[in-house]
Amino acid sequence: MPPETPGLPPVLTIDGPSGSGKGTISRAVAQRLGWHYLDSGALYRAVGVAAGWADLDLDDAGALVRCAFDTEIGFRDDPAGELRVLVNGHDATEELRTETAGAAASAIAAIPEVRAALKDRQRAFRRPPGLVADGRDMGTVIFPDAPFKVFLTASAEERAERRYKQLKDKGVSVTLDGLLREILARDARDASRAVAPLRPAEEAVRIDTTGLGIEAVVEQVLGIVGA
Ligand code: DC
């Protein structure tokens, strides 16, 4: 194991584009390690949803920054072990997963002050015995000293297909073509923004999950942590 920052619990950062399998892999790895889990995308989505409830204009940066500071975001496990997300006290788990919430999150995530407003909240998740942090800039900006960094990728086509299956299972009607277009647009926006663009930390281990099953990726990641 590489040296850990003295006095701070270890962090495993798992960054990558949407549909790379980050969420599923991160939750499984956190469970196997018995570590805490941070779904940083849920924070951006929560602010996006709260902004929608308040009818805020997605071009009004000032109002969005205030919204990022003021929105209460809570996480809890339900009896089935599913992570539920509470936004201002309301269970918004399902709403957070919609494409609308994702697109709003991606737009507000490009505002530097919104990112700054969410920084300390993300760092507060670092508690013993350790943290698995899932997002876009976990290894580069939020936890640059993390001893373990992974960057997951997958082809855009495979990511669109995974999302298509997930949504179809939930009875949401979408087209594969439409999803692929949305994924490519979101990738471009997340990778080209001026602040904390999506890119691997230099020392991150890159894993291409195209064609790989969940368990195979989980084992690879556990191997990186030395577990
Ligand atoms: O991982 P996700 O799809 O839930 O994230 C939703 C959006 O939030 C994503 O398009 C970009 C943004 N995001 C971010 O900018 N930084 C993070 N650490 C996590 C998400």
JSON list of N, CA, C and O and ligand atoms in Angstrom, two decimals, residues 15-19 22-23 38-45 96 101-110 115 122 134-138 142 186-187 189-190 193 195-198, ligand 1:
[
{"chain": "A", "resi": 15, "resn": "ASP", "atom": "N", "xyz": [-13.02, 8.11, -10.71]},
{"chain": "A", "resi": 15, "resn": "ASP", "atom": "CA", "xyz": [-13.55, 9.12, -11.61]},
{"chain": "A", "resi": 15, "resn": "ASP", "atom": "C", "xyz": [-13.82, 8.52, -12.99]},
{"chain": "A", "resi": 15, "resn": "ASP", "atom": "O", "xyz": [-13.28, 7.47, -13.33]},
{"chain": "A", "resi": 16, "resn": "GLY", "atom": "N", "xyz": [-14.63, 9.23, -13.76]},
{"chain": "A", "resi": 16, "resn": "GLY", "atom": "CA", "xyz": [-14.89, 8.77, -15.13]},
{"chain": "A", "resi": 16, "resn": "GLY", "atom": "C", "xyz": [-16.17, 9.39, -15.65]},
{"chain": "A", "resi": 16, "resn": "GLY", "atom": "O", "xyz": [-16.90, 10.03, -14.90]},
{"chain": "A", "resi": 17, "resn": "PRO", "atom": "N", "xyz": [-16.43, 9.21, -16.95]},
{"chain": "A", "resi": 17, "resn": "PRO", "atom": "CA", "xyz": [-17.64, 9.78, -17.55]},
{"chain": "A", "resi": 17, "resn": "PRO", "atom": "C", "xyz": [-18.90, 9.01, -17.15]},
{"chain": "A", "resi": 17, "resn": "PRO", "atom": "O", "xyz": [-18.80, 7.90, -16.63]},
{"chain": "A", "resi": 18, "resn": "SER", "atom": "N", "xyz": [-20.08, 9.63, -17.40]},
{"chain": "A", "resi": 18, "resn": "SER", "atom": "CA", "xyz": [-21.31, 8.93, -17.04]},
{"chain": "A", "resi": 18, "resn": "SER", "atom": "C", "xyz": [-21.44, 7.65, -17.86]},
{"chain": "A", "resi": 18, "resn": "SER", "atom": "O", "xyz": [-21.11, 7.62, -19.04]},
{"chain": "A", "resi": 19, "resn": "GLY", "atom": "N", "xyz": [-21.90, 6.61, -17.18]},
{"chain": "A", "resi": 19, "resn": "GLY", "atom": "CA", "xyz": [-22.09, 5.32, -17.85]},
{"chain": "A", "resi": 19, "resn": "GLY", "atom": "C", "xyz": [-20.86, 4.45, -17.86]},
{"chain": "A", "resi": 19, "resn": "GLY", "atom": "O", "xyz": [-20.87, 3.35, -18.40]},
{"chain": "A", "resi": 22, "resn": "LYS", "atom": "N", "xyz": [-19.04, 3.74, -12.89]},
{"chain": "A", "resi": 22, "resn": "LYS", "atom": "CA", "xyz": [-18.52, 4.29, -11.63]},
{"chain": "A", "resi": 22, "resn": "LYS", "atom": "C", "xyz": [-19.40, 4.01, -10.42]},
{"chain": "A", "resi": 22, "resn": "LYS", "atom": "O", "xyz": [-18.91, 3.56, -9.39]},
{"chain": "A", "resi": 23, "resn": "GLY", "atom": "N", "xyz": [-20.69, 4.32, -10.55]},
{"chain": "A", "resi": 23, "resn": "GLY", "atom": "CA", "xyz": [-21.60, 4.21, -9.41]},
{"chain": "A", "resi": 23, "resn": "GLY", "atom": "C", "xyz": [-21.67, 2.79, -8.89]},
{"chain": "A", "resi": 23, "resn": "GLY", "atom": "O", "xyz": [-21.47, 2.53, -7.70]},
{"chain": "A", "resi": 38, "resn": "LEU", "atom": "N", "xyz": [-19.05, 8.16, -1.21]},
{"chain": "A", "resi": 38, "resn": "LEU", "atom": "CA", "xyz": [-19.53, 9.48, -1.64]},
{"chain": "A", "resi": 38, "resn": "LEU", "atom": "C", "xyz": [-19.92, 9.44, -3.11]},
{"chain": "A", "resi": 38, "resn": "LEU", "atom": "O", "xyz": [-19.07, 9.15, -3.97]},
{"chain": "A", "resi": 39, "resn": "ASP", "atom": "N", "xyz": [-21.19, 9.72, -3.39]},
{"chain": "A", "resi": 39, "resn": "ASP", "atom": "CA", "xyz": [-21.68, 9.86, -4.76]},
{"chain": "A", "resi": 39, "resn": "ASP", "atom": "C", "xyz": [-21.72, 11.37, -5.03]},
{"chain": "A", "resi": 39, "resn": "ASP", "atom": "O", "xyz": [-22.73, 12.02, -4.79]},
{"chain": "A", "resi": 40, "resn": "SER", "atom": "N", "xyz": [-20.59, 11.92, -5.51]},
{"chain": "A", "resi": 40, "resn": "SER", "atom": "CA", "xyz": [-20.52, 13.38, -5.64]},
{"chain": "A", "resi": 40, "resn": "SER", "atom": "C", "xyz": [-21.47, 13.90, -6.71]},
{"chain": "A", "resi": 40, "resn": "SER", "atom": "O", "xyz": [-21.98, 15.02, -6.61]},
{"chain": "A", "resi": 41, "resn": "GLY", "atom": "N", "xyz": [-21.76, 13.08, -7.72]},
{"chain": "A", "resi": 41, "resn": "GLY", "atom": "CA", "xyz": [-22.70, 13.50, -8.76]},
{"chain": "A", "resi": 41, "resn": "GLY", "atom": "C", "xyz": [-24.08, 13.78, -8.16]},
{"chain": "A", "resi": 41, "resn": "GLY", "atom": "O", "xyz": [-24.79, 14.68, -8.62]},
{"chain": "A", "resi": 42, "resn": "ALA", "atom": "N", "xyz": [-24.42, 13.03, -7.10]},
{"chain": "A", "resi": 42, "resn": "ALA", "atom": "CA", "xyz": [-25.73, 13.22, -6.46]},
{"chain": "A", "resi": 42, "resn": "ALA", "atom": "C", "xyz": [-25.83, 14.62, -5.85]},
{"chain": "A", "resi": 42, "resn": "ALA", "atom": "O", "xyz": [-26.91, 15.21, -5.81]},
{"chain": "A", "resi": 43, "resn": "LEU", "atom": "N", "xyz": [-24.69, 15.17, -5.40]},
{"chain": "A", "resi": 43, "resn": "LEU", "atom": "CA", "xyz": [-24.73, 16.52, -4.82]},
{"chain": "A", "resi": 43, "resn": "LEU", "atom": "C", "xyz": [-25.07, 17.54, -5.92]},
{"chain": "A", "resi": 43, "resn": "LEU", "atom": "O", "xyz": [-25.88, 18.43, -5.73]},
{"chain": "A", "resi": 44, "resn": "TYR", "atom": "N", "xyz": [-24.39, 17.39, -7.09]},
{"chain": "A", "resi": 44, "resn": "TYR", "atom": "CA", "xyz": [-24.68, 18.31, -8.20]},
{"chain": "A", "resi": 44, "resn": "TYR", "atom": "C", "xyz": [-26.11, 18.13, -8.69]},
{"chain": "A", "resi": 44, "resn": "TYR", "atom": "O", "xyz": [-26.81, 19.10, -9.00]},
{"chain": "A", "resi": 45, "resn": "ARG", "atom": "N", "xyz": [-26.54, 16.87, -8.75]},
{"chain": "A", "resi": 45, "resn": "ARG", "atom": "CA", "xyz": [-27.92, 16.61, -9.18]},
{"chain": "A", "resi": 45, "resn": "ARG", "atom": "C", "xyz": [-28.91, 17.22, -8.19]},
{"chain": "A", "resi": 45, "resn": "ARG", "atom": "O", "xyz": [-29.94, 17.77, -8.57]},
{"chain": "A", "resi": 96, "resn": "LEU", "atom": "N", "xyz": [-33.65, 12.43, -8.96]},
{"chain": "A", "resi": 96, "resn": "LEU", "atom": "CA", "xyz": [-32.24, 12.69, -9.18]},
{"chain": "A", "resi": 96, "resn": "LEU", "atom": "C", "xyz": [-31.67, 11.89, -10.35]},
{"chain": "A", "resi": 96, "resn": "LEU", "atom": "O", "xyz": [-30.69, 12.29, -10.97]},
{"chain": "A", "resi": 101, "resn": "ALA", "atom": "N", "xyz": [-32.42, 15.89, -14.55]},
{"chain": "A", "resi": 101, "resn": "ALA", "atom": "CA", "xyz": [-31.58, 16.23, -13.39]},
{"chain": "A", "resi": 101, "resn": "ALA", "atom": "C", "xyz": [-30.10, 16.15, -13.77]},
{"chain": "A", "resi": 101, "resn": "ALA", "atom": "O", "xyz": [-29.29, 16.99, -13.35]},
{"chain": "A", "resi": 102, "resn": "GLY", "atom": "N", "xyz": [-29.73, 15.15, -14.59]},
{"chain": "A", "resi": 102, "resn": "GLY", "atom": "CA", "xyz": [-28.34, 15.00, -15.03]},
{"chain": "A", "resi": 102, "resn": "GLY", "atom": "C", "xyz": [-27.89, 16.18, -15.86]},
{"chain": "A", "resi": 102, "resn": "GLY", "atom": "O", "xyz": [-26.78, 16.70, -15.68]},
{"chain": "A", "resi": 103, "resn": "ALA", "atom": "N", "xyz": [-28.76, 16.62, -16.76]},
{"chain": "A", "resi": 103, "resn": "ALA", "atom": "CA", "xyz": [-28.41, 17.74, -17.63]},
{"chain": "A", "resi": 103, "resn": "ALA", "atom": "C", "xyz": [-28.29, 19.03, -16.80]},
{"chain": "A", "resi": 103, "resn": "ALA", "atom": "O", "xyz": [-27.37, 19.83, -17.00]},
{"chain": "A", "resi": 104, "resn": "ALA", "atom": "N", "xyz": [-29.21, 19.22, -15.83]},
{"chain": "A", "resi": 104, "resn": "ALA", "atom": "CA", "xyz": [-29.14, 20.41, -14.97]},
{"chain": "A", "resi": 104, "resn": "ALA", "atom": "C", "xyz": [-27.86, 20.37, -14.14]},
{"chain": "A", "resi": 104, "resn": "ALA", "atom": "O", "xyz": [-27.15, 21.38, -14.01]},
{"chain": "A", "resi": 105, "resn": "ALA", "atom": "N", "xyz": [-27.51, 19.17, -13.64]},
{"chain": "A", "resi": 105, "resn": "ALA", "atom": "CA", "xyz": [-26.30, 19.02, -12.83]},
{"chain": "A", "resi": 105, "resn": "ALA", "atom": "C", "xyz": [-25.07, 19.38, -13.65]},
{"chain": "A", "resi": 105, "resn": "ALA", "atom": "O", "xyz": [-24.18, 20.10, -13.18]},
{"chain": "A", "resi": 106, "resn": "SER", "atom": "N", "xyz": [-25.03, 18.88, -14.88]},
{"chain": "A", "resi": 106, "resn": "SER", "atom": "CA", "xyz": [-23.88, 19.13, -15.74]},
{"chain": "A", "resi": 106, "resn": "SER", "atom": "C", "xyz": [-23.74, 20.63, -16.02]},
{"chain": "A", "resi": 106, "resn": "SER", "atom": "O", "xyz": [-22.63, 21.17, -16.04]},
{"chain": "A", "resi": 107, "resn": "ALA", "atom": "N", "xyz": [-24.88, 21.31, -16.21]},
{"chain": "A", "resi": 107, "resn": "ALA", "atom": "CA", "xyz": [-24.84, 22.76, -16.49]},
{"chain": "A", "resi": 107, "resn": "ALA", "atom": "C", "xyz": [-24.36, 23.54, -15.27]},
{"chain": "A", "resi": 107, "resn": "ALA", "atom": "O", "xyz": [-23.46, 24.38, -15.37]},
{"chain": "A", "resi": 108, "resn": "ILE", "atom": "N", "xyz": [-24.91, 23.23, -14.10]},
{"chain": "A", "resi": 108, "resn": "ILE", "atom": "CA", "xyz": [-24.52, 24.02, -12.92]},
{"chain": "A", "resi": 108, "resn": "ILE", "atom": "C", "xyz": [-23.11, 23.66, -12.44]},
{"chain": "A", "resi": 108, "resn": "ILE", "atom": "O", "xyz": [-22.44, 24.47, -11.82]},
{"chain": "A", "resi": 109, "resn": "ALA", "atom": "N", "xyz": [-22.67, 22.43, -12.79]},
{"chain": "A", "resi": 109, "resn": "ALA", "atom": "CA", "xyz": [-21.34, 21.99, -12.36]},
{"chain": "A", "resi": 109, "resn": "ALA", "atom": "C", "xyz": [-20.23, 22.77, -13.07]},
{"chain": "A", "resi": 109, "resn": "ALA", "atom": "O", "xyz": [-19.08, 22.71, -12.69]},
{"chain": "A", "resi": 110, "resn": "ALA", "atom": "N", "xyz": [-20.61, 23.50, -14.14]},
{"chain": "A", "resi": 110, "resn": "ALA", "atom": "CA", "xyz": [-19.62, 24.29, -14.87]},
{"chain": "A", "resi": 110, "resn": "ALA", "atom": "C", "xyz": [-19.37, 25.64, -14.19]},
{"chain": "A", "resi": 110, "resn": "ALA", "atom": "O", "xyz": [-18.49, 26.39, -14.58]},
{"chain": "A", "resi": 115, "resn": "ARG", "atom": "N", "xyz": [-19.04, 24.74, -7.61]},
{"chain": "A", "resi": 115, "resn": "ARG", "atom": "CA", "xyz": [-18.08, 23.69, -7.27]},
{"chain": "A", "resi": 115, "resn": "ARG", "atom": "C", "xyz": [-17.43, 24.00, -5.92]},
{"chain": "A", "resi": 115, "resn": "ARG", "atom": "O", "xyz": [-17.26, 23.13, -5.08]},
{"chain": "A", "resi": 122, "resn": "GLN", "atom": "N", "xyz": [-18.06, 17.65, 0.35]},
{"chain": "A", "resi": 122, "resn": "GLN", "atom": "CA", "xyz": [-17.51, 16.40, -0.17]},
{"chain": "A", "resi": 122, "resn": "GLN", "atom": "C", "xyz": [-16.38, 15.91, 0.73]},
{"chain": "A", "resi": 122, "resn": "GLN", "atom": "O", "xyz": [-16.30, 14.72, 1.06]},
{"chain": "A", "resi": 134, "resn": "ASP", "atom": "N", "xyz": [-16.75, 8.79, -5.64]},
{"chain": "A", "resi": 134, "resn": "ASP", "atom": "CA", "xyz": [-17.10, 8.58, -7.05]},
{"chain": "A", "resi": 134, "resn": "ASP", "atom": "C", "xyz": [-17.46, 9.92, -7.69]},
{"chain": "A", "resi": 134, "resn": "ASP", "atom": "O", "xyz": [-18.24, 10.68, -7.12]},
{"chain": "A", "resi": 135, "resn": "GLY", "atom": "N", "xyz": [-16.85, 10.24, -8.84]},
{"chain": "A", "resi": 135, "resn": "GLY", "atom": "CA", "xyz": [-17.19, 11.52, -9.49]},
{"chain": "A", "resi": 135, "resn": "GLY", "atom": "C", "xyz": [-16.39, 11.80, -10.74]},
{"chain": "A", "resi": 135, "resn": "GLY", "atom": "O", "xyz": [-16.09, 10.91, -11.53]},
{"chain": "A", "resi": 136, "resn": "ARG", "atom": "N", "xyz": [-16.08, 13.10, -10.92]},
{"chain": "A", "resi": 136, "resn": "ARG", "atom": "CA", "xyz": [-15.34, 13.54, -12.10]},
{"chain": "A", "resi": 136, "resn": "ARG", "atom": "C", "xyz": [-13.98, 14.11, -11.72]},
{"chain": "A", "resi": 136, "resn": "ARG", "atom": "O", "xyz": [-13.04, 14.07, -12.49]},
{"chain": "A", "resi": 137, "resn": "ASP", "atom": "N", "xyz": [-13.93, 14.72, -10.52]},
{"chain": "A", "resi": 137, "resn": "ASP", "atom": "CA", "xyz": [-12.71, 15.42, -10.11]},
{"chain": "A", "resi": 137, "resn": "ASP", "atom": "C", "xyz": [-12.27, 14.99, -8.71]},
{"chain": "A", "resi": 137, "resn": "ASP", "atom": "O", "xyz": [-11.63, 15.75, -8.00]},
{"chain": "A", "resi": 138, "resn": "MET", "atom": "N", "xyz": [-12.61, 13.77, -8.33]},
{"chain": "A", "resi": 138, "resn": "MET", "atom": "CA", "xyz": [-12.27, 13.31, -6.99]},
{"chain": "A", "resi": 138, "resn": "MET", "atom": "C", "xyz": [-10.76, 13.21, -6.81]},
{"chain": "A", "resi": 138, "resn": "MET", "atom": "O", "xyz": [-10.21, 13.63, -5.81]},
{"chain": "A", "resi": 142, "resn": "ILE", "atom": "N", "xyz": [-10.74, 17.27, -5.42]},
{"chain": "A", "resi": 142, "resn": "ILE", "atom": "CA", "xyz": [-11.32, 17.13, -4.07]},
{"chain": "A", "resi": 142, "resn": "ILE", "atom": "C", "xyz": [-10.38, 16.37, -3.13]},
{"chain": "A", "resi": 142, "resn": "ILE", "atom": "O", "xyz": [-10.17, 16.76, -2.00]},
{"chain": "A", "resi": 186, "resn": "ARG", "atom": "N", "xyz": [-22.83, 15.53, -23.11]},
{"chain": "A", "resi": 186, "resn": "ARG", "atom": "CA", "xyz": [-22.45, 15.72, -21.70]},
{"chain": "A", "resi": 186, "resn": "ARG", "atom": "C", "xyz": [-20.95, 15.51, -21.52]},
{"chain": "A", "resi": 186, "resn": "ARG", "atom": "O", "xyz": [-20.29, 16.26, -20.80]},
{"chain": "A", "resi": 187, "resn": "ASP", "atom": "N", "xyz": [-20.39, 14.50, -22.21]},
{"chain": "A", "resi": 187, "resn": "ASP", "atom": "CA", "xyz": [-18.94, 14.26, -22.15]},
{"chain": "A", "resi": 187, "resn": "ASP", "atom": "C", "xyz": [-18.19, 15.51, -22.58]},
{"chain": "A", "resi": 187, "resn": "ASP", "atom": "O", "xyz": [-17.23, 15.94, -21.94]},
{"chain": "A", "resi": 189, "resn": "ARG", "atom": "N", "xyz": [-19.21, 18.60, -22.68]},
{"chain": "A", "resi": 189, "resn": "ARG", "atom": "CA", "xyz": [-19.36, 19.72, -21.74]},
{"chain": "A", "resi": 189, "resn": "ARG", "atom": "C", "xyz": [-18.50, 19.48, -20.49]},
{"chain": "A", "resi": 189, "resn": "ARG", "atom": "O", "xyz": [-17.81, 20.37, -20.01]},
{"chain": "A", "resi": 190, "resn": "ASP", "atom": "N", "xyz": [-18.54, 18.26, -19.95]},
{"chain": "A", "resi": 190, "resn": "ASP", "atom": "CA", "xyz": [-17.78, 17.97, -18.72]},
{"chain": "A", "resi": 190, "resn": "ASP", "atom": "C", "xyz": [-16.27, 18.03, -18.94]},
{"chain": "A", "resi": 190, "resn": "ASP", "atom": "O", "xyz": [-15.52, 18.37, -18.04]},
{"chain": "A", "resi": 193, "resn": "ARG", "atom": "N", "xyz": [-15.13, 22.12, -19.77]},
{"chain": "A", "resi": 193, "resn": "ARG", "atom": "CA", "xyz": [-15.34, 23.28, -18.89]},
{"chain": "A", "resi": 193, "resn": "ARG", "atom": "C", "xyz": [-14.01, 23.73, -18.30]},
{"chain": "A", "resi": 193, "resn": "ARG", "atom": "O", "xyz": [-13.08, 22.94, -18.14]},
{"chain": "A", "resi": 195, "resn": "VAL", "atom": "N", "xyz": [-13.29, 24.87, -15.27]},
{"chain": "A", "resi": 195, "resn": "VAL", "atom": "CA", "xyz": [-12.95, 24.47, -13.90]},
{"chain": "A", "resi": 195, "resn": "VAL", "atom": "C", "xyz": [-13.14, 22.97, -13.73]},
{"chain": "A", "resi": 195, "resn": "VAL", "atom": "O", "xyz": [-14.19, 22.43, -14.08]},
{"chain": "A", "resi": 196, "resn": "ALA", "atom": "N", "xyz": [-12.15, 22.30, -13.17]},
{"chain": "A", "resi": 196, "resn": "ALA", "atom": "CA", "xyz": [-12.21, 20.88, -12.87]},
{"chain": "A", "resi": 196, "resn": "ALA", "atom": "C", "xyz": [-12.80, 20.06, -14.02]},
{"chain": "A", "resi": 196, "resn": "ALA", "atom": "O", "xyz": [-13.78, 19.34, -13.86]},
{"chain": "A", "resi": 197, "resn": "PRO", "atom": "N", "xyz": [-12.23, 20.17, -15.23]},
{"chain": "A", "resi": 197, "resn": "PRO", "atom": "CA", "xyz": [-12.75, 19.37, -16.33]},
{"chain": "A", "resi": 197, "resn": "PRO", "atom": "C", "xyz": [-12.51, 17.89, -16.06]},
{"chain": "A", "resi": 197, "resn": "PRO", "atom": "O", "xyz": [-11.64, 17.54, -15.27]},
{"chain": "A", "resi": 198, "resn": "LEU", "atom": "N", "xyz": [-13.32, 17.05, -16.72]},
{"chain": "A", "resi": 198, "resn": "LEU", "atom": "CA", "xyz": [-13.16, 15.61, -16.55]},
{"chain": "A", "resi": 198, "resn": "LEU", "atom": "C", "xyz": [-11.85, 15.15, -17.18]},
{"chain": "A", "resi": 198, "resn": "LEU", "atom": "O", "xyz": [-11.67, 15.23, -18.39]},
{"chain": "B", "resi": 1, "resn": "DC", "atom": "O1", "xyz": [-22.07, 11.24, -12.09]},
{"chain": "B", "resi": 1, "resn": "DC", "atom": "P1", "xyz": [-23.37, 11.90, -12.43]},
{"chain": "B", "resi": 1, "resn": "DC", "atom": "O2", "xyz": [-23.88, 11.55, -13.80]},
{"chain": "B", "resi": 1, "resn": "DC", "atom": "O3", "xyz": [-24.41, 11.69, -11.37]},
{"chain": "B", "resi": 1, "resn": "DC", "atom": "O4", "xyz": [-23.07, 13.47, -12.43]},
{"chain": "B", "resi": 1, "resn": "DC", "atom": "C1", "xyz": [-24.01, 14.42, -12.89]},
{"chain": "B", "resi": 1, "resn": "DC", "atom": "C2", "xyz": [-23.30, 15.66, -13.42]},
{"chain": "B", "resi": 1, "resn": "DC", "atom": "O5", "xyz": [-22.64, 16.34, -12.32]},
{"chain": "B", "resi": 1, "resn": "DC", "atom": "C3", "xyz": [-22.20, 15.39, -14.44]},
{"chain": "B", "resi": 1, "resn": "DC", "atom": "O6", "xyz": [-22.64, 15.62, -15.76]},
{"chain": "B", "resi": 1, "resn": "DC", "atom": "C4", "xyz": [-21.11, 16.36, -14.11]},
{"chain": "B", "resi": 1, "resn": "DC", "atom": "C5", "xyz": [-21.37, 16.80, -12.71]},
{"chain": "B", "resi": 1, "resn": "DC", "atom": "N1", "xyz": [-20.36, 16.30, -11.77]},
{"chain": "B", "resi": 1, "resn": "DC", "atom": "C6", "xyz": [-19.22, 17.04, -11.64]},
{"chain": "B", "resi": 1, "resn": "DC", "atom": "O7", "xyz": [-19.04, 18.02, -12.34]},
{"chain": "B", "resi": 1, "resn": "DC", "atom": "N2", "xyz": [-18.28, 16.68, -10.72]},
{"chain": "B", "resi": 1, "resn": "DC", "atom": "C7", "xyz": [-18.45, 15.59, -9.96]},
{"chain": "B", "resi": 1, "resn": "DC", "atom": "N3", "xyz": [-17.52, 15.26, -9.07]},
{"chain": "B", "resi": 1, "resn": "DC", "atom": "C8", "xyz": [-19.60, 14.79, -10.12]},
{"chain": "B", "resi": 1, "resn": "DC", "atom": "C9", "xyz": [-20.56, 15.18, -11.04]}
]
